[in-house]
PDB file of C-alpha atoms in Angstrom:
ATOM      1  CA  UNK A   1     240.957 127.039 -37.485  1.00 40.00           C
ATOM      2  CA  UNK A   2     243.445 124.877 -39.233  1.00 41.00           C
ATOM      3  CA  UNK A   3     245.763 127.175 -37.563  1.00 42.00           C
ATOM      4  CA  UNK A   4     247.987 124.343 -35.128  1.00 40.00           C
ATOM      5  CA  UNK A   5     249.726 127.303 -33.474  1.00 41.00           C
ATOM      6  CA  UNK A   6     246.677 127.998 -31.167  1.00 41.00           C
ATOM      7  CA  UNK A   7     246.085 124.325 -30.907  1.00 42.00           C
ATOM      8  CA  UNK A   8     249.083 124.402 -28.429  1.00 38.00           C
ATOM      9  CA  UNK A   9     248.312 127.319 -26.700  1.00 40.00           C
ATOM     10  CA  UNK A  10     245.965 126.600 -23.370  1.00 40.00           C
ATOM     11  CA  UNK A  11     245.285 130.249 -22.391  1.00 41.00           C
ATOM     12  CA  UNK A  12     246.942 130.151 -19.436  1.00 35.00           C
ATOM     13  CA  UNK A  13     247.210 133.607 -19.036  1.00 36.00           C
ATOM     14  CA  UNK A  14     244.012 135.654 -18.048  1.00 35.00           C
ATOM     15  CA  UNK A  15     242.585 138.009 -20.768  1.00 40.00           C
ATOM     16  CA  UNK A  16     244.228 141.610 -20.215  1.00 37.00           C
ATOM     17  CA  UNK A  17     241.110 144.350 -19.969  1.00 38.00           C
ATOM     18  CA  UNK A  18     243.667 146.751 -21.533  1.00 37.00           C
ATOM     19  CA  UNK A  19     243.678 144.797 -24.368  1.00 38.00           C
ATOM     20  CA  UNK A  20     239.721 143.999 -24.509  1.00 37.00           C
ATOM     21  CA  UNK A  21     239.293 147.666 -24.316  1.00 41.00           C
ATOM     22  CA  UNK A  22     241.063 148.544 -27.319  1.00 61.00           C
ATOM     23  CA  UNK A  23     239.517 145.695 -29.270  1.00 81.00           C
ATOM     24  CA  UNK A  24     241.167 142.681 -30.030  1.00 90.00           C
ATOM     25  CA  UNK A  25     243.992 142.320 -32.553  1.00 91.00           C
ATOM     26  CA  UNK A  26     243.405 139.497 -35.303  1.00 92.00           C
ATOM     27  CA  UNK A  27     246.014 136.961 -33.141  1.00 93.00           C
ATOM     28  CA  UNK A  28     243.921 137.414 -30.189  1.00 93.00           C
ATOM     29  CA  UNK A  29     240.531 137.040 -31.761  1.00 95.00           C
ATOM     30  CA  UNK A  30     241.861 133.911 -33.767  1.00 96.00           C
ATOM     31  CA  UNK A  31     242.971 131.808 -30.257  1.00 95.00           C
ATOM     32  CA  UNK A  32     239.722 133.305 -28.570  1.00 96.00           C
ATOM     33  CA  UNK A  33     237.849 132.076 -31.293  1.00 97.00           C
ATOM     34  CA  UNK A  34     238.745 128.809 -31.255  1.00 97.00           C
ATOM     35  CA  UNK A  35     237.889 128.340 -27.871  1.00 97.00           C
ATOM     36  CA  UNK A  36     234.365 129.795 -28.781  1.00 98.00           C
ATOM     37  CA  UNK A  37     233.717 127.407 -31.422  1.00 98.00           C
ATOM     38  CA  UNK A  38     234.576 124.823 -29.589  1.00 98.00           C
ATOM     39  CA  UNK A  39     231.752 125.298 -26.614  1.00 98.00           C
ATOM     40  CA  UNK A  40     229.607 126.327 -29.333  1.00 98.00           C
ATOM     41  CA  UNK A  41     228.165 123.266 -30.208  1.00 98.00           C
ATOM     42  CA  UNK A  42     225.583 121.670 -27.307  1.00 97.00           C
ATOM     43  CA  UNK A  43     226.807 118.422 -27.387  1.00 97.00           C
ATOM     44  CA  UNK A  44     230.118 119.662 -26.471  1.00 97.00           C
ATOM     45  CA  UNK A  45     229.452 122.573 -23.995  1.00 96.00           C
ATOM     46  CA  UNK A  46     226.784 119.352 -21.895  1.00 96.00           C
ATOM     47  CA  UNK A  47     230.574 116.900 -22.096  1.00 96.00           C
ATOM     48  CA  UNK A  48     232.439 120.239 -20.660  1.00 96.00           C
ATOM     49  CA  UNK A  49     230.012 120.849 -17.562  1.00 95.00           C
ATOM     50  CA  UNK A  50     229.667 116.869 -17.085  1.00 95.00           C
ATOM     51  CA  UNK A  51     233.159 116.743 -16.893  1.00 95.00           C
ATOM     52  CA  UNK A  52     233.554 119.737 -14.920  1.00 93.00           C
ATOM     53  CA  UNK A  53     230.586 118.006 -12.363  1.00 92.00           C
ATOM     54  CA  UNK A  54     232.033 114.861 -11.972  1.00 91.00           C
ATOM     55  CA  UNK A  55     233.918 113.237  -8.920  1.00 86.00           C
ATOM     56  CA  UNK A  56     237.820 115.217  -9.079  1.00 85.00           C
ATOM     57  CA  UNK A  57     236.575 116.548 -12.372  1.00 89.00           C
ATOM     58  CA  UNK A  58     237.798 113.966 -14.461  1.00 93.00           C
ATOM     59  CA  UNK A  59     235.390 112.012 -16.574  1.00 94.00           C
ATOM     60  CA  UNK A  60     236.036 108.614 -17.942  1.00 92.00           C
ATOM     61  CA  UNK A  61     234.653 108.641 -21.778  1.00 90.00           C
ATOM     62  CA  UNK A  62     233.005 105.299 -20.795  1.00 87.00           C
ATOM     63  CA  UNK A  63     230.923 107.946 -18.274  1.00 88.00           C
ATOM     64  CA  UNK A  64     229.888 110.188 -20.675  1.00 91.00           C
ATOM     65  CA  UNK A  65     228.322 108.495 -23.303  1.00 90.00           C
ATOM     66  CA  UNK A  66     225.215 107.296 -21.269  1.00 86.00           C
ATOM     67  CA  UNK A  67     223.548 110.598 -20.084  1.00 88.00           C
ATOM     68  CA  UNK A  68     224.066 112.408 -23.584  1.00 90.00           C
ATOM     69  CA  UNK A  69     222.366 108.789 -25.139  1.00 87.00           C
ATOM     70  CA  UNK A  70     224.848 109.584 -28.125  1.00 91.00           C
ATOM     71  CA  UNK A  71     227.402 106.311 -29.441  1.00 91.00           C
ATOM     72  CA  UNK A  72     231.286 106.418 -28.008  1.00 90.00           C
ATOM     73  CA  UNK A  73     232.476 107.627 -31.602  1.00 93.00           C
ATOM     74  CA  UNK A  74     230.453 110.124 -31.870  1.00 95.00           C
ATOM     75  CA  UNK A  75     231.357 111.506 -27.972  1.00 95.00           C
ATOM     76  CA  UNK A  76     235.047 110.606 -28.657  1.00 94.00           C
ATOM     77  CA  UNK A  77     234.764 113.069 -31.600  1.00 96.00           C
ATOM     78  CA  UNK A  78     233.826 116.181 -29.619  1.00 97.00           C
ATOM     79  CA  UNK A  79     236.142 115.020 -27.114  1.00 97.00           C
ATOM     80  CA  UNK A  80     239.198 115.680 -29.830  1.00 97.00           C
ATOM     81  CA  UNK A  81     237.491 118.899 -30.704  1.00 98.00           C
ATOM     82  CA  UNK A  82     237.392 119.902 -26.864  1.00 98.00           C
ATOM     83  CA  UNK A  83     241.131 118.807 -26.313  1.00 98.00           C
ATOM     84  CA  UNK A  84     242.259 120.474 -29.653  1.00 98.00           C
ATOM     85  CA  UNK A  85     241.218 123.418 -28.259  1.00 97.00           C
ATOM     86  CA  UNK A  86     243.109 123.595 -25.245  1.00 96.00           C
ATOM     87  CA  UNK A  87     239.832 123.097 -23.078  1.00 97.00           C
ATOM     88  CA  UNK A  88     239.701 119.669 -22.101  1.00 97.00           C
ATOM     89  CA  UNK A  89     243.640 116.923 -21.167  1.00 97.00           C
ATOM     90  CA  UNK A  90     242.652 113.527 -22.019  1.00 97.00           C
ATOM     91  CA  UNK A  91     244.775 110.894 -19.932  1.00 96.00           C
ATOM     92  CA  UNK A  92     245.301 107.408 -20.960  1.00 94.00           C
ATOM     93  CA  UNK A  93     244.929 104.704 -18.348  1.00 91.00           C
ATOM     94  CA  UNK A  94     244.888 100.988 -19.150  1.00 91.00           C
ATOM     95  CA  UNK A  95     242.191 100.817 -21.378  1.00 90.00           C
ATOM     96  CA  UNK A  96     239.987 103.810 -20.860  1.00 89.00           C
ATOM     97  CA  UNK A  97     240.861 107.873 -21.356  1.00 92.00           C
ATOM     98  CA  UNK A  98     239.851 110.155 -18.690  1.00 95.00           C
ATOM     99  CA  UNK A  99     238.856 113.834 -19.176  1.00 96.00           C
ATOM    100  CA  UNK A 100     240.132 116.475 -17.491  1.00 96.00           C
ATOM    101  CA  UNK A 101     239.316 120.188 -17.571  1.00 95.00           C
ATOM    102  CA  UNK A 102     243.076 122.458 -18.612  1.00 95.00           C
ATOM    103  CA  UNK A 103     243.246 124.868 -15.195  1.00 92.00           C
ATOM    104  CA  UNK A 104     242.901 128.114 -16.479  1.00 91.00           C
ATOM    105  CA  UNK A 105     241.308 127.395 -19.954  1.00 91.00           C
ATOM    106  CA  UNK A 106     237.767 128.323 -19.100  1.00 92.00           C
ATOM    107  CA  UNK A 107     238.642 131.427 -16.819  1.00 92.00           C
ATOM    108  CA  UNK A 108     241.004 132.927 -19.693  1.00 89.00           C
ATOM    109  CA  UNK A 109     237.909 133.098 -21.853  1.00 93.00           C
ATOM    110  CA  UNK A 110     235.138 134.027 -18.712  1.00 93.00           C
ATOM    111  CA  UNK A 111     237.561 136.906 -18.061  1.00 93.00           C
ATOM    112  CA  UNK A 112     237.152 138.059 -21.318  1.00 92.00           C
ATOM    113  CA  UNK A 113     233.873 138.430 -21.810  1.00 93.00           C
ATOM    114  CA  UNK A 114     233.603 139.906 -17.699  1.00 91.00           C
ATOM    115  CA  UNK A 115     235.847 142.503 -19.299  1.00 89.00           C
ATOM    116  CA  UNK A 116     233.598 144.073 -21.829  1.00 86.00           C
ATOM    117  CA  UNK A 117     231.441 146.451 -20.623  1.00 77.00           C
ATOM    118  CA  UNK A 118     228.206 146.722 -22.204  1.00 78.00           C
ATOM    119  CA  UNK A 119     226.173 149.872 -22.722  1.00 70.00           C
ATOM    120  CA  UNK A 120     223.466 151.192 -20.015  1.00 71.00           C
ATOM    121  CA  UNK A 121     219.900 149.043 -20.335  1.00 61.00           C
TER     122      UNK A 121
ATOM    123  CA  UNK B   1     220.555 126.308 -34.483  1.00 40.00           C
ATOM    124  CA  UNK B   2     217.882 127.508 -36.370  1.00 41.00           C
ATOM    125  CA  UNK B   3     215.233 127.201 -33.412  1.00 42.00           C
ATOM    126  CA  UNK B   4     213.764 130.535 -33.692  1.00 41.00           C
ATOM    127  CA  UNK B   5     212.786 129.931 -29.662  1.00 41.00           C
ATOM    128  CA  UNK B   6     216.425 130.383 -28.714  1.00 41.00           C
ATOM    129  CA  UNK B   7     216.933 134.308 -30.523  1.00 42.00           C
ATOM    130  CA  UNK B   8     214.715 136.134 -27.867  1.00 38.00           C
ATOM    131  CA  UNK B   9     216.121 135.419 -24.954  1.00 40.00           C
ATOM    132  CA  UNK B  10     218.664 138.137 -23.486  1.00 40.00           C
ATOM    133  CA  UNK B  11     220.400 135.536 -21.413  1.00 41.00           C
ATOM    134  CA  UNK B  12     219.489 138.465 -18.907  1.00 34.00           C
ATOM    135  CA  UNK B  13     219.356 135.629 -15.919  1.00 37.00           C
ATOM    136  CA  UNK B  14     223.185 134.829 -14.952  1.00 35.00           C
ATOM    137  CA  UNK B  15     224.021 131.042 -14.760  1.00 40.00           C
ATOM    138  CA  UNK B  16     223.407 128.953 -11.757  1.00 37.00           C
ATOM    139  CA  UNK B  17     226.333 127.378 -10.144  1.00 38.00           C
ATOM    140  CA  UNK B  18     223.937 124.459  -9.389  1.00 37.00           C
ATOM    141  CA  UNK B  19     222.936 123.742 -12.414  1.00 38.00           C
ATOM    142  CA  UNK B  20     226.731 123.791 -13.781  1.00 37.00           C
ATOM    143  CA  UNK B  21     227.786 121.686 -11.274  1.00 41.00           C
ATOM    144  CA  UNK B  22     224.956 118.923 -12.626  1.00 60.00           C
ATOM    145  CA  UNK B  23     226.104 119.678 -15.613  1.00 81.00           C
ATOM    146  CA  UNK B  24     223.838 121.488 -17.950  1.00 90.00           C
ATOM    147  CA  UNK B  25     220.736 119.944 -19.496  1.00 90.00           C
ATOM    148  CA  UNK B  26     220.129 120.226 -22.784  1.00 92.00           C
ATOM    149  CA  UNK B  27     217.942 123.274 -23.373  1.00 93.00           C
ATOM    150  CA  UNK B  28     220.454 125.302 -21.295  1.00 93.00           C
ATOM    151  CA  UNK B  29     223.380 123.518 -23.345  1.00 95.00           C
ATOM    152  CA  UNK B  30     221.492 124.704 -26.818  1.00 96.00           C
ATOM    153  CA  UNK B  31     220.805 128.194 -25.347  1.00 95.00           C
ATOM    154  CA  UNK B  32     224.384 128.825 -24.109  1.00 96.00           C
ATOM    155  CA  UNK B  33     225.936 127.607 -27.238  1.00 97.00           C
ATOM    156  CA  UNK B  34     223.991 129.534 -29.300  1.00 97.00           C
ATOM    157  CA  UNK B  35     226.512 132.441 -27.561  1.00 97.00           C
ATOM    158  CA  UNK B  36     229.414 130.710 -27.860  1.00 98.00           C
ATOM    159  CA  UNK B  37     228.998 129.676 -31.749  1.00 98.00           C
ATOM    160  CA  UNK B  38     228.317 133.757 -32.754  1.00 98.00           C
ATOM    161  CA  UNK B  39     231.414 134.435 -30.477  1.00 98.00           C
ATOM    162  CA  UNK B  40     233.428 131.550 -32.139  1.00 98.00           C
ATOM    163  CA  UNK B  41     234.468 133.224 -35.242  1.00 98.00           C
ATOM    164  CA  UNK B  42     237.662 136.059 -35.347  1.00 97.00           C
ATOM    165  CA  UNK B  43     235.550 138.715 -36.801  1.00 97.00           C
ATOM    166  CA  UNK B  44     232.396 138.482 -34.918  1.00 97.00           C
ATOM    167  CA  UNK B  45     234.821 138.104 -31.674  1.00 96.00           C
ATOM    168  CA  UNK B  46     236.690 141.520 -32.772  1.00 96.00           C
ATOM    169  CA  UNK B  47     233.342 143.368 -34.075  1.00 96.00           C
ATOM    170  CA  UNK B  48     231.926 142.245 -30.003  1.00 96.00           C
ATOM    171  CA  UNK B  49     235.374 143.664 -28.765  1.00 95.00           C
ATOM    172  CA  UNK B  50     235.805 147.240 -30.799  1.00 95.00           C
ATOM    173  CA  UNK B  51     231.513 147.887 -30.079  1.00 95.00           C
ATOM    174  CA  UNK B  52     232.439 147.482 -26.233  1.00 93.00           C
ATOM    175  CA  UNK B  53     235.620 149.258 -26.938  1.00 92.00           C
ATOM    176  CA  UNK B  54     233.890 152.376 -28.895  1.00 91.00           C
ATOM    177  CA  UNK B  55     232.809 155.638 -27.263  1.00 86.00           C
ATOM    178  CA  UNK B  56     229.512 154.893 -25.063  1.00 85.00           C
ATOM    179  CA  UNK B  57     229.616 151.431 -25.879  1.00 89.00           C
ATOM    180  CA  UNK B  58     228.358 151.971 -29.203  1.00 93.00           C
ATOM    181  CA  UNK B  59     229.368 152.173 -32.692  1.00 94.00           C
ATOM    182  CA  UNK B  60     227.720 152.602 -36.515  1.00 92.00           C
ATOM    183  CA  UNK B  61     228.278 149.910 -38.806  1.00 89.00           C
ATOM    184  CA  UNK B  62     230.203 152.587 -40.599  1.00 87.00           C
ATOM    185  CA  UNK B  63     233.070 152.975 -37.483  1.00 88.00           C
ATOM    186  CA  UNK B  64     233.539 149.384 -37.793  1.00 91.00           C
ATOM    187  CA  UNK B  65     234.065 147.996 -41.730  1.00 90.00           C
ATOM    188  CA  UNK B  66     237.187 150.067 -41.974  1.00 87.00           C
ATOM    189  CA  UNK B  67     239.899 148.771 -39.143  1.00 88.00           C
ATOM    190  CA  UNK B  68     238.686 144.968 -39.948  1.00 90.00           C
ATOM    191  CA  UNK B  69     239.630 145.953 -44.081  1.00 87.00           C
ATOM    192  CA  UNK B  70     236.017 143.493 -44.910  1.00 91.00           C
ATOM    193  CA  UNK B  71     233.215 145.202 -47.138  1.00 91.00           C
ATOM    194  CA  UNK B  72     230.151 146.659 -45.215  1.00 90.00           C
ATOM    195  CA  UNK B  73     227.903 143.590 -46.975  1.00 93.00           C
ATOM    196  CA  UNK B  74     230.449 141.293 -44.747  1.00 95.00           C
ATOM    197  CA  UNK B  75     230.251 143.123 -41.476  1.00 95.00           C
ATOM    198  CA  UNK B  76     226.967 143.330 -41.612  1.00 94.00           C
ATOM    199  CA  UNK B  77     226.182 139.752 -41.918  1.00 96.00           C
ATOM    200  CA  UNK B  78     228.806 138.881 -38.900  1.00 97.00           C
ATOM    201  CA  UNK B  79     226.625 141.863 -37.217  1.00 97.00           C
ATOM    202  CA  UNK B  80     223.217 139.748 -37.917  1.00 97.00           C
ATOM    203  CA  UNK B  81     224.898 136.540 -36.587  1.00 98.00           C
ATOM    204  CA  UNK B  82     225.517 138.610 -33.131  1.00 98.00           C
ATOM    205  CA  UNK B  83     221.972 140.382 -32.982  1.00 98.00           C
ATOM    206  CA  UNK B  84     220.463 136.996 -33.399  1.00 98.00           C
ATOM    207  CA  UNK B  85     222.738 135.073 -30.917  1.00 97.00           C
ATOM    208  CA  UNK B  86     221.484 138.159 -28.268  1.00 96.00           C
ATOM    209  CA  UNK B  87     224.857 139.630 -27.787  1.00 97.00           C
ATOM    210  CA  UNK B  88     224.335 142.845 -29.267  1.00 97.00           C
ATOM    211  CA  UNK B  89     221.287 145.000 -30.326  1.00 97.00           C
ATOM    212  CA  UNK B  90     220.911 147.258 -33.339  1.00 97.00           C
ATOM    213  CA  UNK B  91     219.325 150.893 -32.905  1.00 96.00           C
ATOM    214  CA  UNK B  92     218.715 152.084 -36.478  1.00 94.00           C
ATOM    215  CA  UNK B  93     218.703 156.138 -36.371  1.00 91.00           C
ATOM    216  CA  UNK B  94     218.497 157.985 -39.945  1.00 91.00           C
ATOM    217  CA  UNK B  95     220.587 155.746 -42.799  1.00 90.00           C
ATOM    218  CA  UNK B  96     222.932 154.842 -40.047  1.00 89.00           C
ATOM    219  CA  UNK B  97     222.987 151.634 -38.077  1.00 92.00           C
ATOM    220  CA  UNK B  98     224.333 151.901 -34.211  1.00 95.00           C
ATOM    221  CA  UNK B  99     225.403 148.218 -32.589  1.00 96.00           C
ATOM    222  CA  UNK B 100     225.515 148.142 -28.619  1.00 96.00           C
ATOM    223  CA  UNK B 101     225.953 145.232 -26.577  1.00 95.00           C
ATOM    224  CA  UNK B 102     222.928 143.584 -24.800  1.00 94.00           C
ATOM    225  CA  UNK B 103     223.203 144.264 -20.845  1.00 92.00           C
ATOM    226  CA  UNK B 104     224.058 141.011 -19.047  1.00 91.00           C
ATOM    227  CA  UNK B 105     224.378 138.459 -22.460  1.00 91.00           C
ATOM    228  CA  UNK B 106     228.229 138.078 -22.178  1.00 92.00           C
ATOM    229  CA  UNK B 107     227.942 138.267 -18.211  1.00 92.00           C
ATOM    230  CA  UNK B 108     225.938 135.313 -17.979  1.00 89.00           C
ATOM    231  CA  UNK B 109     228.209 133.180 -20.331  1.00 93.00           C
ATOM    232  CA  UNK B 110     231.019 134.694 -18.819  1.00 93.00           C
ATOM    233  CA  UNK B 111     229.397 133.342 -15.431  1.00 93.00           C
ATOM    234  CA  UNK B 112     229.115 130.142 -16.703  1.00 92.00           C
ATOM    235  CA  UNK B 113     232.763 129.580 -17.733  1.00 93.00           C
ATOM    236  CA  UNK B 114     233.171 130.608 -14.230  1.00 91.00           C
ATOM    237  CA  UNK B 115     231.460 128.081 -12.030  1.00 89.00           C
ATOM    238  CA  UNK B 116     233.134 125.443 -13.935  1.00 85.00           C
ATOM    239  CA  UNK B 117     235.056 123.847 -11.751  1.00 76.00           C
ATOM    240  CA  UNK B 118     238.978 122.769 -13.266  1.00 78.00           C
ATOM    241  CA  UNK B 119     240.910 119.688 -11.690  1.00 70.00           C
ATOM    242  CA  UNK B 120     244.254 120.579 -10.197  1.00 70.00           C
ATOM    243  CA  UNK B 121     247.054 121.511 -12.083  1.00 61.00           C
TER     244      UNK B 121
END
């Protein structure tokens, strides 16, 4: 995860089901990954859908602290972890960042897991 | 993480768009990332990927130590990780055990990442 090749890389392109059928190669798994352990923290995966809910989906971090009742450090640090990742674009305006969601980040991943089929119930 | 409540259920009920849209509170955000944190991890993501990828959607622990070169001891724990998260299910027949994944877990957090809404490029 120390890895700053993926941190650069904001899965863009949708996952191929050729390539989730085969299994996915140890390049694939690592960017996929990090994506995964990014959302997999609550704190993080509430920030994502806040952002994703607010007005033009773009959340001011002065927004986001309230609802989650957390302090603006603490917020500011999953916010890195989110924008690392290639999920969340922060934009600085005056004094205040604003929080974006990357087009295409979230679907890359969602298409992933819509690929894998899953054995009958 | 270790709330014992959150390892029973299937995620068998795909997301609402609704409640994505208010952002998700945070039982749903500690169910969901539950998922994501077992999928957030290269081997655990490739182990999810070569089970769906295997013949009926199913594969012994044995069919899977060899292509990631990790002992058995090591696959097996990554297995545990995504039996408890709800993303796959273990059938133990004779010494051998199979690994399928659960219907509908990685549809409804597939879902999810869907309804999220991205600003415009």
């Amino acid at each position: 995860m120390t890895d700053t090749s993926t941190r650069h890389l904001p899965l863009l392109v949708p996952a191929c089901a050729a390539d989730a059928k085969e299994g996915l190669d140890a390049h694939e798994a690592q960017r996929y990954a990090h994506v995964f352990k990014a959302l997999g923290d609550p704190t993080r995966l509430r920030l994502v859908t806040m952002v994703a809910a607010h007005e033009n989906q773009e959340a001011c971090v002065c927004d986001l602290t309230e609802p989650l009742d957390l302090g603006q450090p603490t917020v500011s640090h999953h916010l890195k972890i989110l924008v690392d990742a290639g999920i969340l674009r922060r934009d600085k305006r005056g004094i205040w960042s604003y929080y974006s969601i990357v087009p295409g980040a979230l679907q890359a991943v969602g298409d992933l897991l819509h690929t894998l089929p899953a054995a009958p119930g």
